[in-house]
Short mmCIF file of C-alpha atoms in Angstrom, two decimals:
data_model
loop_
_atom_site.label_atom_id
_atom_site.label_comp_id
_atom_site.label_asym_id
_atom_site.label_seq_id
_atom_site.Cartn_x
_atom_site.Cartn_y
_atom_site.Cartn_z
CA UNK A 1 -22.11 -0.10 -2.08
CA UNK A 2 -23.80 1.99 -4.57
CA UNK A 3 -25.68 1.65 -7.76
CA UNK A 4 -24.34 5.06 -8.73
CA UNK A 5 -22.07 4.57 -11.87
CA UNK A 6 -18.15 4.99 -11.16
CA UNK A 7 -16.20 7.78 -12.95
CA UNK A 8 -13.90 6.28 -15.78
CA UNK A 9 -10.37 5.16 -14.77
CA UNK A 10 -9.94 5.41 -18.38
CA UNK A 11 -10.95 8.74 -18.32
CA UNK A 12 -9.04 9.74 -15.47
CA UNK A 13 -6.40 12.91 -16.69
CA UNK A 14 -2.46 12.18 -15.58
CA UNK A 15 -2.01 10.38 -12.62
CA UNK A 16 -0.45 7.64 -14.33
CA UNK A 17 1.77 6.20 -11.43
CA UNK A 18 -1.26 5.43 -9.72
CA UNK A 19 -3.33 4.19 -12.28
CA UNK A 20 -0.48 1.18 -12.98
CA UNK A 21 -0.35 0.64 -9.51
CA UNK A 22 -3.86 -0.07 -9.37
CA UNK A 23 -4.22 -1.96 -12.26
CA UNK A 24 -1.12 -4.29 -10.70
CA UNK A 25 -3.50 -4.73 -7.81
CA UNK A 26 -6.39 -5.76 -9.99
CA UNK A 27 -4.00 -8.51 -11.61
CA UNK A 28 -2.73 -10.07 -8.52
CA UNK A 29 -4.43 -9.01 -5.24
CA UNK A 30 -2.17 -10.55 -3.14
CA UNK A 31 0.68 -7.63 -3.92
CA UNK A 32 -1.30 -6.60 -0.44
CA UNK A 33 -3.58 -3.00 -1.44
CA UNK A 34 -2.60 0.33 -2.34
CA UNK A 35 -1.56 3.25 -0.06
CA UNK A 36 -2.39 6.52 -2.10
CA UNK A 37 -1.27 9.73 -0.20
CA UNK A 38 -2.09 13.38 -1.21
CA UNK A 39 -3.63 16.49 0.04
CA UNK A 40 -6.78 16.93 -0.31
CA UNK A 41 -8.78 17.48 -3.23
CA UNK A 42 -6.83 15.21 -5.27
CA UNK A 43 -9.46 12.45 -6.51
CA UNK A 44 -8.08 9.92 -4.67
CA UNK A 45 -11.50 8.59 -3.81
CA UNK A 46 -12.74 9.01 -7.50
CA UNK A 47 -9.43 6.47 -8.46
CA UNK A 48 -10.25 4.38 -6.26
CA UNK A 49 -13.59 3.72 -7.69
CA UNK A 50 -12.16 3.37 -10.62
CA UNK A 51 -10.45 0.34 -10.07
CA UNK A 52 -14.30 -1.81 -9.05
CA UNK A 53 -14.84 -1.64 -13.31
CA UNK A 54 -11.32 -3.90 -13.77
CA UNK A 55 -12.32 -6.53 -11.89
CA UNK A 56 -14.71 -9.11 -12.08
CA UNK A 57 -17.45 -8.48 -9.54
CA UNK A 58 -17.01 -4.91 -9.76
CA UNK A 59 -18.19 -4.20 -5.98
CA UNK A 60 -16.54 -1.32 -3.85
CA UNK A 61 -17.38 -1.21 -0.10
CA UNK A 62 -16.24 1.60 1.79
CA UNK A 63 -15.25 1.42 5.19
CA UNK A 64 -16.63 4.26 7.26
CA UNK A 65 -14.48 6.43 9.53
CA UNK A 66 -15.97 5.33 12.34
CA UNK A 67 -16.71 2.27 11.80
CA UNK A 68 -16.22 -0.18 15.22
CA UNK A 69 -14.75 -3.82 14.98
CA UNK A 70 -18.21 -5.46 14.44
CA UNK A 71 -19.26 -3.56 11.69
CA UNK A 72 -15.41 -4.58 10.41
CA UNK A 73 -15.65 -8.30 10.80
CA UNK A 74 -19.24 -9.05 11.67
CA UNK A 75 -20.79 -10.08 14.78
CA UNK A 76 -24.01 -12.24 16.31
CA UNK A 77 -27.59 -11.67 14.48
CA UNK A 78 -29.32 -9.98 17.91
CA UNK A 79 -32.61 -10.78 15.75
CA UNK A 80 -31.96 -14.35 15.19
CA UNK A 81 -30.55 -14.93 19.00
CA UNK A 82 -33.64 -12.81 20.78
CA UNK A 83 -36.17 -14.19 18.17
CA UNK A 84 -35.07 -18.20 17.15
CA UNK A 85 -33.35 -18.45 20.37
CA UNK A 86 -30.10 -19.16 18.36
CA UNK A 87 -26.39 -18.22 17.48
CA UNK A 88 -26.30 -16.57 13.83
CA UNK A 89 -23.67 -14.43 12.36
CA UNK A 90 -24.62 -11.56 10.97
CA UNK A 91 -21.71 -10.34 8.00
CA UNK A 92 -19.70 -7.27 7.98
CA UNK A 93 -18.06 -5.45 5.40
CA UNK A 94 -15.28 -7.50 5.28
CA UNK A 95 -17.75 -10.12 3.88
CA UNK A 96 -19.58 -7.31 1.83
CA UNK A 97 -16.29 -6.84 0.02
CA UNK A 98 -15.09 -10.67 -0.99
CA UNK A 99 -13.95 -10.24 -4.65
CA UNK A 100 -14.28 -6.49 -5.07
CA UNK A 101 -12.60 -3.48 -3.65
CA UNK A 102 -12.55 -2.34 -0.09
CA UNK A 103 -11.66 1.33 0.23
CA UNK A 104 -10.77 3.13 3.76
CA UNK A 105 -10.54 6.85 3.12
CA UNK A 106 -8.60 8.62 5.91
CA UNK A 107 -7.09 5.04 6.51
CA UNK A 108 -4.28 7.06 9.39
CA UNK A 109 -7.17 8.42 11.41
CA UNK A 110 -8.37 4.65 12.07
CA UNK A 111 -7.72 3.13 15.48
CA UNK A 112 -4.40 1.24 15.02
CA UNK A 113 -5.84 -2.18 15.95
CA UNK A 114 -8.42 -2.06 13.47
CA UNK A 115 -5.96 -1.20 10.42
CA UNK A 116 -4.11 -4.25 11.81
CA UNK A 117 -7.38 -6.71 11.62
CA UNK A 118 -7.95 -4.96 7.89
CA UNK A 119 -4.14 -5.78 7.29
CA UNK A 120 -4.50 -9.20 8.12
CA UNK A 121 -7.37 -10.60 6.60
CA UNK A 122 -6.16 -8.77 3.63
CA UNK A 123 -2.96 -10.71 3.47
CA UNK A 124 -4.80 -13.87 4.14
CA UNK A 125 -8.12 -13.73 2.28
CA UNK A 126 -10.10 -15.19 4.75
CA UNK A 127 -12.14 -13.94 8.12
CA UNK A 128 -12.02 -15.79 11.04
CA UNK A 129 -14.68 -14.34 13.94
CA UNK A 130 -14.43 -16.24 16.98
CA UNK A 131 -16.68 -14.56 19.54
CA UNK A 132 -19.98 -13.48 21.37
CA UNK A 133 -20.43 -17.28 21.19
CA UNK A 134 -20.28 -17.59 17.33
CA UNK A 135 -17.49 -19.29 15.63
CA UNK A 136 -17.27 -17.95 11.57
CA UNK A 137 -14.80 -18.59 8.90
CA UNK A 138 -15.45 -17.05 5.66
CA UNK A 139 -13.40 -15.98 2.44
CA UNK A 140 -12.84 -11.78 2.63
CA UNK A 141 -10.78 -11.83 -0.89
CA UNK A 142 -10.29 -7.96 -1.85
CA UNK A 143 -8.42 -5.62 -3.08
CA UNK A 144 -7.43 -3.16 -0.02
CA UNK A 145 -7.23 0.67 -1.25
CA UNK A 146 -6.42 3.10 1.50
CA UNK A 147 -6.12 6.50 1.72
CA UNK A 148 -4.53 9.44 3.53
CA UNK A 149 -3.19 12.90 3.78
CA UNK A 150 0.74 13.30 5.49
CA UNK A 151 -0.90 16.24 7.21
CA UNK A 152 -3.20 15.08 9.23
CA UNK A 153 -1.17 12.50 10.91
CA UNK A 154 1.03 9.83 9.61
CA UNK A 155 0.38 5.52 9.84
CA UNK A 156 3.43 3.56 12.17
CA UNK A 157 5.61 2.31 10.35
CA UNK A 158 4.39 -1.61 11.54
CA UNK A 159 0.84 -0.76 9.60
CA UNK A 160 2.59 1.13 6.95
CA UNK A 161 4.97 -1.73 5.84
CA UNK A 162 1.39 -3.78 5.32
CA UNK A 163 0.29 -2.06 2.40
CA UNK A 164 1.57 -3.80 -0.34
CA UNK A 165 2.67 -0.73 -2.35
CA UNK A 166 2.55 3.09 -1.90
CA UNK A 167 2.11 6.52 -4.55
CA UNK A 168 2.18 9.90 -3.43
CA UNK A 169 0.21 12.42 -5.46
CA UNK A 170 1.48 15.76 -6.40
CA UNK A 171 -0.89 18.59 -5.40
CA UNK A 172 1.29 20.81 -8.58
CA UNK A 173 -1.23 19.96 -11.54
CA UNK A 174 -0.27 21.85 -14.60
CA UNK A 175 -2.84 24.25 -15.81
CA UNK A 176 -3.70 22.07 -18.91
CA UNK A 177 -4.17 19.51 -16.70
CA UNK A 178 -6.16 21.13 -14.57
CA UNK A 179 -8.80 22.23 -17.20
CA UNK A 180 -9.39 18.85 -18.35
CA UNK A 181 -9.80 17.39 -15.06
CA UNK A 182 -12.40 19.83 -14.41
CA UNK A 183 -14.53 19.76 -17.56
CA UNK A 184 -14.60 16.00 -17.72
CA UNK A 185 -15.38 16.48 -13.52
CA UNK A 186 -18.49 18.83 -14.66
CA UNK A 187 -19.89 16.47 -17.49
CA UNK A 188 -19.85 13.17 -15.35
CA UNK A 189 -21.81 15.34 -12.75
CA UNK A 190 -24.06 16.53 -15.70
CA UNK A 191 -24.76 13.11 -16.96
CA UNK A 192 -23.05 10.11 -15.34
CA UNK A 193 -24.39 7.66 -17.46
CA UNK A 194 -23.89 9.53 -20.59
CA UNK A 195 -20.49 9.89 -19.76
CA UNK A 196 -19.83 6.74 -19.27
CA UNK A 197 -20.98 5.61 -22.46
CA UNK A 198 -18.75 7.82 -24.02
CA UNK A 199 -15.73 6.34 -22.27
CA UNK A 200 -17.20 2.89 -22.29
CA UNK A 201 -14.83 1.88 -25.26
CA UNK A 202 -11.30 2.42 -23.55
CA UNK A 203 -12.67 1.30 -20.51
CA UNK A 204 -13.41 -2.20 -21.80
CA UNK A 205 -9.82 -1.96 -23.64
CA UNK A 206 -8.83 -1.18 -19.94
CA UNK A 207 -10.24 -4.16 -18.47
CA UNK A 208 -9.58 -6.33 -21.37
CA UNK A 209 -6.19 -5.90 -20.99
CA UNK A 210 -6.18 -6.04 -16.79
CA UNK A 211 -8.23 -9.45 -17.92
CA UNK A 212 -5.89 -10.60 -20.19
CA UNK A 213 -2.58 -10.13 -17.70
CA UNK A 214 -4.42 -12.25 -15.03
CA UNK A 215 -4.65 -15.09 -17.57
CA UNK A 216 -0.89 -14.71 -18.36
CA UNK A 217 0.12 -14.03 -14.30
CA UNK A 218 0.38 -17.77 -13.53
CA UNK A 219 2.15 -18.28 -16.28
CA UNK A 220 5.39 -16.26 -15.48
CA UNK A 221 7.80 -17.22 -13.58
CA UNK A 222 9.43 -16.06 -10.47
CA UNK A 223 12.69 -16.79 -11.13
CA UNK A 224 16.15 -16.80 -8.85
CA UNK A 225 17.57 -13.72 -11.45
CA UNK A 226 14.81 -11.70 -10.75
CA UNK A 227 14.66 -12.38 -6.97
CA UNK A 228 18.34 -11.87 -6.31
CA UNK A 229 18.17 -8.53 -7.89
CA UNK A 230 15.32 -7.41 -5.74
CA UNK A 231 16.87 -8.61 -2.68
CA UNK A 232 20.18 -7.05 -3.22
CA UNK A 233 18.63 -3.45 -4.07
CA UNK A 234 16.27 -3.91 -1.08
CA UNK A 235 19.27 -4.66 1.12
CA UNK A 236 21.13 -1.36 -0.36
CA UNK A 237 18.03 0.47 0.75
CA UNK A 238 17.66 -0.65 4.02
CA UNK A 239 14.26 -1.67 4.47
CA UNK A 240 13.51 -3.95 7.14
CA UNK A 241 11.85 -7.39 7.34
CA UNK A 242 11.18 -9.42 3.97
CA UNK A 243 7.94 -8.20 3.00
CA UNK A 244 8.90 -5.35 0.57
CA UNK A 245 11.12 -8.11 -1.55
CA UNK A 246 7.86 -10.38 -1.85
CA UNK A 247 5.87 -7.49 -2.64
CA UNK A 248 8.47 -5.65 -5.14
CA UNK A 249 8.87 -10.00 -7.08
CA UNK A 250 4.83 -10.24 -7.46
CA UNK A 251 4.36 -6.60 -8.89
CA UNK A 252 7.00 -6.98 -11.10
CA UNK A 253 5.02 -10.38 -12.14
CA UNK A 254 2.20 -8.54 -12.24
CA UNK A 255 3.48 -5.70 -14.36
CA UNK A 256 5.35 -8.24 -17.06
CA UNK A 257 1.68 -9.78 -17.47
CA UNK A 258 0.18 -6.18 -17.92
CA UNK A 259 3.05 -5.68 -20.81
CA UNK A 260 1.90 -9.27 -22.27
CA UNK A 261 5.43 -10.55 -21.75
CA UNK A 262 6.15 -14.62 -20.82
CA UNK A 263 9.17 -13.46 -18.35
CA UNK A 264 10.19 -10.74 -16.27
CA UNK A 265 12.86 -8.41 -17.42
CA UNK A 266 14.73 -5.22 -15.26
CA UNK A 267 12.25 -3.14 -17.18
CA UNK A 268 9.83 -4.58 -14.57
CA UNK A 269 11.90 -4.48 -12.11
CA UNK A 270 12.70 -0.81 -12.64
CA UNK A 271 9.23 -0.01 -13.17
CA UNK A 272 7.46 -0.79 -9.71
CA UNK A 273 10.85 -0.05 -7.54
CA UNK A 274 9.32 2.91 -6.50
CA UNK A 275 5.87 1.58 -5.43
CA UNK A 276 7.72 -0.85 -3.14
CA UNK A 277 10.23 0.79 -1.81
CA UNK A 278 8.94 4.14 -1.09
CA UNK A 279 7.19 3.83 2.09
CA UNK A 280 9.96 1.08 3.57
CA UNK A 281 13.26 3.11 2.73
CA UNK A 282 15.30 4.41 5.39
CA UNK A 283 16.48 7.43 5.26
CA UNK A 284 20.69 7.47 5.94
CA UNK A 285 22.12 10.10 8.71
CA UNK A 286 23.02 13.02 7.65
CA UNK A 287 27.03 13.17 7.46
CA UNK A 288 29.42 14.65 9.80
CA UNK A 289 32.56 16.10 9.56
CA UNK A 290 35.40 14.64 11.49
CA UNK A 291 36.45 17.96 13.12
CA UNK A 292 32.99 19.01 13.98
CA UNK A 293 32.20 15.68 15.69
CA UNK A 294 35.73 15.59 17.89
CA UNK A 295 36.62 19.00 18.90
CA UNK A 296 40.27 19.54 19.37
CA UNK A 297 41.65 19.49 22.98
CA UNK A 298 43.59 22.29 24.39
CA UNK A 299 47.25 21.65 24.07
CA UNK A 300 47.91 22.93 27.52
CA UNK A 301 45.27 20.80 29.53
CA UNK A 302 47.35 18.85 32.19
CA UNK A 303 44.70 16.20 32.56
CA UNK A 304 40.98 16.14 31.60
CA UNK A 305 38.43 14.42 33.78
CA UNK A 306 38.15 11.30 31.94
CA UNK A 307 41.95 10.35 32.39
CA UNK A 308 41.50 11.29 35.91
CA UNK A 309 38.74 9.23 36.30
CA UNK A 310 36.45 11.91 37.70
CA UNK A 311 33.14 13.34 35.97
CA UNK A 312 29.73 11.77 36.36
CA UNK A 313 28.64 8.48 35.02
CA UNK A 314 27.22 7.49 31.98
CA UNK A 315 27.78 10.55 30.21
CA UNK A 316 30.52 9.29 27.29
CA UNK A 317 31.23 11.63 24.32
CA UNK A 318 29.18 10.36 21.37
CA UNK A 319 31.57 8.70 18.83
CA UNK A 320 31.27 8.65 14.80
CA UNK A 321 31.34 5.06 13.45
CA UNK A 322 31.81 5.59 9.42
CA UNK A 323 29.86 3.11 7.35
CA UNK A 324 29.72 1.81 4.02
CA UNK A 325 27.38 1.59 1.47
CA UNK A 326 25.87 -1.82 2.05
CA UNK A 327 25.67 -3.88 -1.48
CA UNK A 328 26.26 -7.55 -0.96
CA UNK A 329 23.98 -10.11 0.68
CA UNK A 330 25.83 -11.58 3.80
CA UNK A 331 25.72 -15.31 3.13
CA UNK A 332 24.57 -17.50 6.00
CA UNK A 333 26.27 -21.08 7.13
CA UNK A 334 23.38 -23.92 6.40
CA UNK A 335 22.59 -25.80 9.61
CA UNK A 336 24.19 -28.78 10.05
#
């Protein structure tokens, strides 16, 4: 954590996929984190500080590359067990981050089993240690922001699916864009605090309004409409498992509270499809033609090995098995 103020998500130029999908996160945690993907030099970082302003505590932790599982989850006080003679836990960041923002830059190059211990206590909000003779429980509530460039390696899909939603930044910033991003880049560095003052009005605005959803979230219900058009689309894409239909219902909660509406409407729906779906869509096989997948036989072939029998085994011809698009729910029998 730093004392050092954060750049502006109000000030922030374009990106505006990624700013919603943070602010959803800021409204209702438990959508499960944001994956942001980009090349580099893309501000992902800078976003993600950002997002500490909209909430209440306004901590950010950052989880260092090479960080090992006790600095994750905390481990025994050495000091307290060589000095007092007893068993103390010492807190890691997990703890460090309860009710703020936990960021993991490079989140891909991290062993896998210690994205899957982030992924967890993410989803459940609470830290359970249970080792080096110490036996902890305490509440790691945050807001999980990970990030990562395609090119140097990708996430399995198991960790992947975690993160609650997913935006991919274009490295194609228009030139306008571009000097904006830059001069507003060169005053914060000039004067941080100055700047901030100077942004400090639509950042409150910002925050009032991320404020103001949370106080309407509970209020909205998640009704059988909504859910049985989420389920039905997720179906048609393929994804597997359940999570991405639990994830896809609460941002689309999430963004009917950010509009200031009482219900949720297929404008919500529409407008975090993408967020949800993107990392969890399969992608169909590519078509084949009929006559390129089954060769014709030659009309003059007496017998071919596979009607005499001969040939070695296991080695069948690979057969096309056409497939629909798949639209309807299958409808289970109830147990008796």
């Amino acid at each position: 954590m730093t004392n050092t103020p954060h750049f502006p998500l109000a000030a922030v130029v374009g990106a505006d996929a990624l700013k919603l999908a943070l602010c959803l996160t800021a409204i209702d945690p438990k959508i499960g984190g944001v994956l942001i993907e980009g090349p580099r030099g893309m501000a992902k970082s800078t976003l993600a500080r950002g997002l500490a302003d909209l909430l209440a505590s306004g901590q950010f932790v950052t989880l260092p590359l090479g960080a090992t599982e006790e600095r994750l989850v905390g481990t025994l006080d050495l000091d307290a067990a060589l000095g007092e003679g007893r068993a103390r836990f010492s807190p890691g960041v997990l703890a460090k981050a309860d009710g703020g923002v936990l960021y993991v830059d490079e989140v891909n190059l991290l062993p896998d089993h210690l994205v899957d211990l982030l992924l967890d206590v993410a989803a459940s909000g609470i830290n359970q240690v249970e080792r080096d003779g110490i036996s902890h429980r305490h509440p790691a509530r945050f807001v999980l922001i990970g990030t990562m460039n395609p090119e140097e390696g990708e996430l399995r899909p198991q960790l992947l699916d975690r993160f609650g939603l997913n935006v991919a930044l274009s490295g194609q910033t228009l030139p306008e864009q571009r000097g904006q991003i830059i001069r507003r880049r060169l005053a914060f560095d000039a004067d941080p605090e100055g700047f901030c003052q100077h942004w400090a009005t639509q950042q409150q605005q910002l925050k009032d309004r991320c404020e103001n959803a949370r106080g309407l979230l509970s209020g909205i219900e998640l009704d059988d409409v909504s859910l049985a058009a989420i389920t039905e689309r997720c179906f048609a894409a393929g994804v597997d498992g359940l999570r991405a239909d639990l994830v896809w219902l609460r941002a689309a909660r999430a963004h009917a509270a950010w509009r200031g509406a009482s219900a949720i409407t297929d404008e919500d729906i529409d407008a975090v499809a993408e967020f949800a779906l993107r990392h969890r869509r399969r992608e169909a096989p590519p078509p084949q033609s009929p006559a390129a997948s089954q060769p014709d036989a030659p009309a003059h072939a007496p017998h071919t090995q596979k009607e005499q029998g001969d040939g070695q085994w296991g080695e069948l011809p690979a057969q096309t098995v056409a497939t629909g698009v798949r639209r309807e729910v299958p409808s289970w029998p109830k147990k008796p």
